Amino acid sequence: MTWRVPLCRPTFVRDDLEAMLETYRSGWLTSGPRTAELEEAFAHYTRARHAIAVSSCSAALHLACDAARLRPGDEVVVPSLTFTSTVNAITHVGARPRFADIADVTEPWLSVESVEAAIGPRTKAVLTMAYGGHLGETEAIGELAARHDLILIEDAAHACGSWLGERHAGTFGLAGAFSFSGSKNIGIGEGGMLITDDDEFAARVARRRWHGLSSQAWDRHHQATPKYELADTGFNYRLDDPKAALAHAMLGRLDSENARRAAIDAAYREAFAGMEPIRPTAAPDPQARSSHCMFTAVLDEAVDRDRFRAALADRGVQTSVHYPPVHLGVNHAQAHVQLPLTEDYARRSVTLPLFPQMTAEQRELVIGAVRESLVRPVRAASAA
Ligand SMILES: Cc1ncc(COP(=O)(O)O)c(C=O)c1O
């Protein structure tokens, strides 16, 4: 099926593709000078001391839990309303997730009260997620974590270009993990970044991303060092140079692309303001700048979400649901855990298309389709 309005769509300008092609022509493909340039630029942009490029956000999250030395028996407080890989990172190191609830059905990020209630004697860390690029209560959770002597790791997969005042996402605790997958604000296919201000932690992440070797292939190639020692164990979580060059070019356009996203977000909010059965989430926060990675809304109880989504699909508009709660899924099932707000949100929320190059015509098509679908018989009550 070809959507008239897909959920998201990455766009590349000529310079992006030229930067990538040039790297292919250079003869150096694996992680090397282009990756180092991207790391420097990303650290500069986010005002972090270190940025370490990796093959995905999932890899960054795993490395963060690994380098933070989380172990079996440790507990990590985490939202259930997240992508499964946030929680996989915790269980990959043998630690146990302690799920906490969101702040409200229109504020779908981890609530500081719920985090506090989930902290127990075995809690070692809190792993937040900037839902849709919104930092929500991250700062307060960072302060809470510091008071309890807990490590804070941020899943900032959605948050390239998300700021709270002068602080970028990923800088509120020990580390932040970003995704460069195709649907994200820097969408190169697969890729990611970890940022931190901690020198020792950064060195461990960088080494273990590269199998634990004492030096990288590029350093040996251009004779920065002849040393090649098996200093540690690790993984192949490298980002390759052509994709690093592409990400670097896209980073240069991030603020303008995010401004386009913000304009679409504002247009949706204005259009839906008078429509009772749909409520946009994450009202703009004057202290913050969101990356607007996604636009989500909650539907009135009376609206049948499946029929609403089918009605939009009939009009060529793709929608999605972010996310099925992780504590109810098979991998990390904790049936005894009750997260009423997360479960309510997961039943009633819908994600609408949002991408920088969306045309005015596409935007109006989405708004029109939502309006028509909500006045037609998608309401459970009127359909009965
Ligand atoms: C919240 C969240 N965390 C982590 C990830 C994993 O990112 P990646 O695909 O780069 O591993 C995603 C990807 O969609 C995500 O949405």
Coordinates of C-alpha atoms and ligand atoms in Angstrom, one line a residue:
M1 CA 0.0 0.0 0.0
T2 CA 1.2 3.5 -0.8
W3 CA 0.2 5.9 1.9
R4 CA -0.9 9.4 0.8
V5 CA 0.5 10.5 4.1
P6 CA 3.0 8.0 5.7
L7 CA 3.7 8.2 9.4
C8 CA 7.3 9.4 8.8
R9 CA 9.6 9.8 5.9
P10 CA 13.4 10.7 6.0
T11 CA 14.5 13.3 3.6
F12 CA 18.0 13.7 2.2
V13 CA 19.4 16.8 0.4
R14 CA 22.1 16.6 -2.2
D15 CA 24.9 17.5 0.3
D16 CA 23.8 14.6 2.7
L17 CA 24.2 12.1 -0.1
E18 CA 27.3 13.7 -1.5
A19 CA 29.0 13.4 2.0
M20 CA 28.1 9.7 2.1
L21 CA 29.2 9.0 -1.4
E22 CA 32.5 10.8 -0.9
T23 CA 33.2 8.6 2.0
Y24 CA 32.5 5.5 -0.1
R25 CA 34.9 6.8 -2.7
S26 CA 37.6 7.5 0.0
G27 CA 38.3 3.8 0.5
W28 CA 37.8 3.9 4.2
L29 CA 34.5 2.4 5.2
T30 CA 34.5 1.2 8.8
S31 CA 34.5 3.5 11.8
G32 CA 37.2 6.1 11.2
P33 CA 37.8 9.8 10.6
R34 CA 34.1 10.6 9.5
T35 CA 32.9 8.9 12.7
A36 CA 35.3 10.9 14.8
E37 CA 34.1 14.1 13.1
L38 CA 30.5 13.2 13.9
E39 CA 31.3 12.5 17.5
E40 CA 33.0 15.9 17.9
A41 CA 30.1 17.7 16.3
F42 CA 27.5 15.8 18.3
A43 CA 29.3 16.5 21.6
H44 CA 29.6 20.2 20.6
Y45 CA 25.9 20.4 19.7
T46 CA 24.6 18.7 22.9
R47 CA 27.3 20.4 25.0
A48 CA 28.4 17.0 26.4
R49 CA 32.1 16.2 27.1
H50 CA 32.0 12.9 25.1
A51 CA 29.9 11.5 22.3
I52 CA 30.5 7.9 21.2
A53 CA 29.0 6.8 17.9
V54 CA 27.4 3.3 17.9
S55 CA 25.4 1.1 15.6
S56 CA 22.0 1.9 17.2
C57 CA 20.4 3.4 20.2
S58 CA 19.8 -0.2 21.5
A59 CA 23.6 -0.7 21.4
A60 CA 24.0 2.6 23.2
L61 CA 21.6 1.6 25.9
H62 CA 23.2 -1.8 26.3
L63 CA 26.6 -0.3 26.5
A64 CA 25.4 2.3 29.1
C65 CA 24.0 -0.4 31.4
D66 CA 27.1 -2.5 30.8
A67 CA 29.6 0.3 31.5
A68 CA 27.6 1.5 34.5
R69 CA 28.3 -2.0 35.8
L70 CA 24.6 -2.9 36.4
R71 CA 24.6 -6.5 37.5
P72 CA 22.2 -9.4 38.2
G73 CA 20.3 -8.6 41.4
D74 CA 20.2 -4.8 40.6
E75 CA 16.9 -3.2 39.8
V76 CA 16.4 -0.4 37.3
V77 CA 13.3 1.8 37.4
V78 CA 12.0 2.3 33.8
P79 CA 8.8 3.2 32.0
S80 CA 6.7 0.5 30.6
L81 CA 5.5 2.9 27.9
T82 CA 8.6 2.7 25.8
F83 CA 10.1 0.7 23.0
T84 CA 11.1 -2.8 24.1
S85 CA 14.8 -2.2 23.6
T86 CA 14.9 0.3 26.5
V87 CA 14.0 -2.6 28.8
N88 CA 16.0 -5.2 26.9
A89 CA 19.2 -3.2 27.8
I90 CA 18.4 -3.8 31.5
T91 CA 17.8 -7.5 31.2
H92 CA 20.8 -8.0 28.8
V93 CA 23.1 -7.2 31.8
G94 CA 21.1 -9.4 34.0
A95 CA 19.4 -6.6 36.0
R96 CA 15.7 -6.4 36.6
P97 CA 13.3 -3.7 35.4
R98 CA 11.0 -2.1 38.0
F99 CA 8.2 -0.5 35.9
A100 CA 6.9 2.9 36.8
D101 CA 3.9 4.8 35.5
I102 CA 3.5 7.9 33.3
A103 CA 2.5 11.3 34.6
D104 CA -0.9 11.5 32.9
V105 CA -2.7 10.3 29.8
T106 CA -1.8 13.6 28.1
E107 CA 1.7 13.6 29.6
P108 CA 3.1 10.2 28.6
W109 CA 6.5 10.3 30.2
L110 CA 7.7 8.8 33.5
S111 CA 6.3 10.6 36.6
V112 CA 8.7 11.5 39.4
E113 CA 6.2 10.3 42.0
S114 CA 5.9 6.9 40.3
V115 CA 9.7 6.6 40.1
E116 CA 10.0 7.4 43.8
A117 CA 7.4 4.8 44.7
A118 CA 9.3 2.2 42.7
I119 CA 12.7 2.7 44.3
G120 CA 13.6 -0.2 46.6
P121 CA 16.7 -1.5 48.4
R122 CA 18.0 -3.1 45.2
T123 CA 17.5 -0.1 42.9
K124 CA 20.7 1.0 41.3
A125 CA 19.5 3.1 38.4
V126 CA 16.7 4.9 36.7
L127 CA 16.3 4.7 32.9
T128 CA 14.0 7.5 31.6
M129 CA 12.7 7.9 28.0
A130 CA 12.0 11.2 26.4
Y131 CA 8.6 10.3 24.9
G132 CA 8.2 11.9 21.4
G133 CA 11.1 14.1 22.2
H134 CA 9.5 15.7 25.3
L135 CA 11.8 15.9 28.4
G136 CA 8.8 15.9 30.7
E137 CA 9.9 15.3 34.3
T138 CA 13.5 14.3 33.4
E139 CA 15.1 17.1 35.4
A140 CA 13.1 16.3 38.6
I141 CA 13.9 12.6 38.1
G142 CA 17.6 13.4 37.8
E143 CA 17.4 15.3 41.1
L144 CA 15.6 12.4 42.8
A145 CA 18.1 9.9 41.4
A146 CA 21.0 12.1 42.8
R147 CA 19.3 12.2 46.3
H148 CA 19.0 8.4 46.3
D149 CA 22.5 7.9 44.9
L150 CA 21.2 6.2 41.8
I151 CA 22.6 6.3 38.3
L152 CA 20.4 8.1 35.7
I153 CA 20.5 6.9 32.1
E154 CA 18.3 8.6 29.5
D155 CA 16.9 6.9 26.5
A156 CA 16.9 9.9 24.2
A157 CA 16.1 7.9 21.1
H158 CA 13.4 10.5 20.2
A159 CA 15.3 13.5 21.5
C160 CA 17.9 14.8 19.0
G161 CA 17.4 18.5 19.4
S162 CA 15.4 18.4 22.6
W163 CA 16.3 21.1 25.2
L164 CA 15.3 22.1 28.6
G165 CA 16.7 25.6 28.9
E166 CA 20.4 25.3 28.1
R167 CA 20.5 21.5 28.7
H168 CA 20.2 19.0 26.0
A169 CA 18.5 15.7 26.4
G170 CA 20.9 13.0 27.6
T171 CA 22.8 15.4 29.9
F172 CA 20.7 15.1 33.1
G173 CA 22.6 12.0 34.4
L174 CA 25.4 9.7 33.6
A175 CA 24.6 9.0 29.9
G176 CA 22.1 9.6 27.1
A177 CA 21.4 7.3 24.2
F178 CA 20.2 8.5 20.8
S179 CA 18.8 6.7 17.8
F180 CA 19.6 7.5 14.2
S181 CA 17.1 4.9 12.8
G182 CA 15.1 5.8 9.8
S183 CA 12.1 7.3 11.7
K184 CA 14.1 9.5 13.9
N185 CA 15.1 13.2 13.7
I186 CA 18.5 12.2 12.3
G187 CA 17.4 9.2 10.3
I188 CA 20.2 7.4 8.5
G189 CA 18.9 3.9 8.5
E190 CA 20.6 2.4 11.6
G191 CA 22.9 4.2 13.9
G192 CA 23.1 5.8 17.3
M193 CA 25.1 7.9 19.8
L194 CA 25.9 7.8 23.5
I195 CA 26.8 11.0 25.3
T196 CA 28.4 11.4 28.8
D197 CA 30.5 13.8 30.8
D198 CA 32.3 11.0 32.7
D199 CA 35.8 10.4 31.2
E200 CA 36.3 6.9 32.6
F201 CA 32.8 5.7 31.6
A202 CA 33.3 7.2 28.1
A203 CA 36.6 5.2 27.7
R204 CA 34.9 2.0 28.8
V205 CA 32.0 2.5 26.4
A206 CA 34.3 3.4 23.5
R207 CA 36.5 0.3 24.1
R208 CA 33.7 -2.1 24.6
R209 CA 31.9 -0.8 21.5
W210 CA 35.0 -2.1 19.6
H211 CA 35.4 -5.6 21.1
G212 CA 37.5 -4.2 24.0
L213 CA 40.5 -3.6 21.8
S214 CA 43.1 -1.0 22.9
S215 CA 43.1 0.8 19.6
Q216 CA 40.9 1.3 16.6
A217 CA 41.6 0.2 13.1
W218 CA 41.8 3.8 11.8
D219 CA 44.4 4.7 14.4
R220 CA 46.6 1.9 13.4
H221 CA 46.0 2.6 9.7
H222 CA 47.2 6.2 9.8
Q223 CA 49.9 5.1 12.3
A224 CA 48.7 7.1 15.4
T225 CA 49.6 3.9 17.3
P226 CA 51.1 0.5 16.5
K227 CA 49.4 -1.0 19.6
Y228 CA 46.8 -3.7 19.2
E229 CA 46.0 -5.2 22.5
L230 CA 43.0 -7.2 23.7
A231 CA 42.4 -4.9 26.7
D232 CA 38.9 -5.9 27.5
T233 CA 35.9 -7.9 26.2
G234 CA 33.2 -6.2 24.2
F235 CA 30.9 -6.1 21.2
N236 CA 30.8 -4.9 17.6
Y237 CA 28.7 -1.9 18.1
R238 CA 30.5 0.4 15.6
L239 CA 29.0 2.9 13.3
D240 CA 30.5 2.9 9.8
D241 CA 32.1 6.0 8.2
P242 CA 29.6 6.5 5.3
K243 CA 26.7 6.6 7.6
A244 CA 28.6 8.8 10.1
A245 CA 29.2 11.3 7.2
L246 CA 25.4 11.2 6.4
A247 CA 24.5 11.8 10.1
H248 CA 27.0 14.6 10.3
A249 CA 25.4 16.4 7.3
M250 CA 21.9 15.8 8.8
L251 CA 23.0 17.2 12.2
G252 CA 23.7 20.5 10.4
R253 CA 20.1 20.7 9.4
L254 CA 18.6 19.4 12.6
D255 CA 17.4 22.7 14.1
S256 CA 15.6 23.8 10.9
E257 CA 14.1 20.3 10.4
N258 CA 12.9 20.3 14.0
A259 CA 11.4 23.8 13.5
R260 CA 9.3 22.4 10.6
R261 CA 8.2 19.6 12.8
A262 CA 7.2 22.1 15.5
A263 CA 5.1 24.0 13.0
I264 CA 3.2 20.9 12.0
D265 CA 2.7 20.0 15.7
A266 CA 1.3 23.5 16.3
A267 CA -1.1 23.2 13.3
Y268 CA -2.4 19.9 14.5
R269 CA -3.0 21.3 18.0
E270 CA -4.9 24.3 16.6
A271 CA -7.0 22.1 14.4
F272 CA -7.9 19.6 17.1
A273 CA -8.5 22.2 19.8
G274 CA -12.2 22.3 19.2
M275 CA -12.6 18.5 18.6
E276 CA -13.7 17.0 21.8
P277 CA -13.0 13.3 21.1
I278 CA -9.3 13.8 20.4
R279 CA -6.8 15.4 22.8
P280 CA -3.2 16.1 21.7
T281 CA -0.6 15.0 24.3
A282 CA 2.4 17.0 25.6
A283 CA 1.2 20.6 25.6
P284 CA 4.1 22.9 24.8
D285 CA 6.3 23.7 27.7
P286 CA 7.6 27.3 27.6
Q287 CA 10.9 26.2 29.3
A288 CA 11.6 23.5 26.8
R289 CA 12.2 22.9 23.1
S290 CA 11.0 19.4 21.9
S291 CA 12.4 17.6 18.9
H292 CA 8.8 16.7 18.0
C293 CA 9.9 13.2 16.9
M294 CA 6.2 12.1 17.0
F295 CA 2.7 13.5 17.4
T296 CA 0.4 11.6 19.6
A297 CA -3.1 12.2 20.8
V298 CA -5.6 10.4 23.1
L299 CA -9.1 9.5 22.0
D300 CA -12.2 9.8 24.0
E301 CA -13.3 6.5 25.7
A302 CA -16.3 6.4 23.3
V303 CA -14.2 6.3 20.2
D304 CA -13.3 2.8 18.8
R305 CA -9.6 3.3 18.1
D306 CA -9.3 0.4 15.7
R307 CA -12.2 1.8 13.6
F308 CA -10.7 5.3 13.8
R309 CA -7.4 4.0 12.6
A310 CA -9.0 2.0 9.8
A311 CA -11.0 5.1 8.7
L312 CA -7.8 7.1 8.4
A313 CA -6.1 4.2 6.6
D314 CA -9.0 4.2 4.1
R315 CA -8.2 7.9 3.4
G316 CA -4.5 7.0 2.9
V317 CA -3.3 8.2 6.3
Q318 CA -0.9 6.0 8.2
T319 CA -1.2 5.9 11.9
S320 CA 0.5 3.9 14.7
V321 CA 0.4 3.2 18.4
H322 CA 3.4 3.9 20.7
Y323 CA 3.7 1.7 22.5
P324 CA 2.2 -1.6 23.7
P325 CA 3.2 -1.5 27.4
V326 CA 6.3 -3.6 27.9
H327 CA 5.1 -5.0 31.3
L328 CA 2.2 -6.7 29.4
G329 CA 4.4 -8.1 26.6
V330 CA 5.8 -11.6 26.6
N331 CA 9.5 -10.7 27.0
H332 CA 9.3 -8.7 30.2
A333 CA 5.8 -9.7 31.5
Q334 CA 5.1 -8.6 35.0
A335 CA 1.4 -9.3 35.3
H336 CA 1.2 -8.3 38.9
V337 CA 2.4 -4.8 38.1
Q338 CA -0.4 -2.3 37.7
L339 CA 0.2 0.9 35.8
P340 CA -3.3 2.4 35.3
L341 CA -2.2 5.5 33.4
T342 CA 0.1 3.6 31.1
E343 CA -2.5 1.0 30.4
D344 CA -5.2 3.6 29.7
Y345 CA -2.9 5.5 27.4
A346 CA -1.9 2.4 25.5
R347 CA -5.6 1.7 24.9
R348 CA -6.6 5.1 23.7
S349 CA -3.5 6.8 22.1
V350 CA -2.8 7.2 18.4
T351 CA 0.2 8.5 16.6
L352 CA -0.4 10.7 13.5
P353 CA 2.0 11.4 10.7
L354 CA 4.7 14.0 11.4
F355 CA 7.9 14.6 9.3
P356 CA 9.6 17.8 8.2
Q357 CA 8.9 17.6 4.5
M358 CA 5.1 17.0 5.0
T359 CA 3.3 19.3 2.6
A360 CA 0.5 21.6 3.6
E361 CA -1.8 19.5 1.5
Q362 CA -0.8 16.3 3.4
R363 CA -1.2 18.1 6.7
E364 CA -4.7 19.2 5.8
L365 CA -5.5 15.7 4.5
V366 CA -4.7 14.3 8.0
I367 CA -6.7 17.0 9.8
G368 CA -9.7 16.4 7.4
A369 CA -9.5 12.7 7.8
V370 CA -9.4 13.0 11.6
R371 CA -12.4 15.4 11.6
E372 CA -14.5 13.2 9.2
S373 CA -13.6 10.0 11.0
L374 CA -14.7 11.4 14.4
V375 CA -18.0 12.7 13.2
R376 CA -18.8 9.5 11.2
P377 CA -19.7 6.4 13.2
V378 CA -16.3 5.4 14.6
R379 CA -17.7 6.2 18.1
A380 CA -18.4 2.9 19.8
A381 CA -21.7 4.2 21.3
S382 CA -23.2 5.6 18.1
A383 CA -22.1 2.5 16.1
A384 CA -23.9 0.1 18.5
Ligands
LIG1 C1 12.2 4.9 22.7 C2 13.1 4.1 21.9 N1 14.2 3.6 22.5 C3 15.1 2.8 21.8 C4 14.9 2.6 20.5 C5 15.9 1.8 19.7 O1 16.6 2.5 18.7 P1 17.5 1.7 17.6 O2 16.5 1.3 16.6 O3 18.4 2.8 17.1 O4 18.2 0.7 18.3 C6 13.8 3.2 19.8 C7 13.6 2.9 18.4 O5 12.6 3.1 17.8 C8 12.9 3.9 20.5 O6 11.8 4.4 20.0

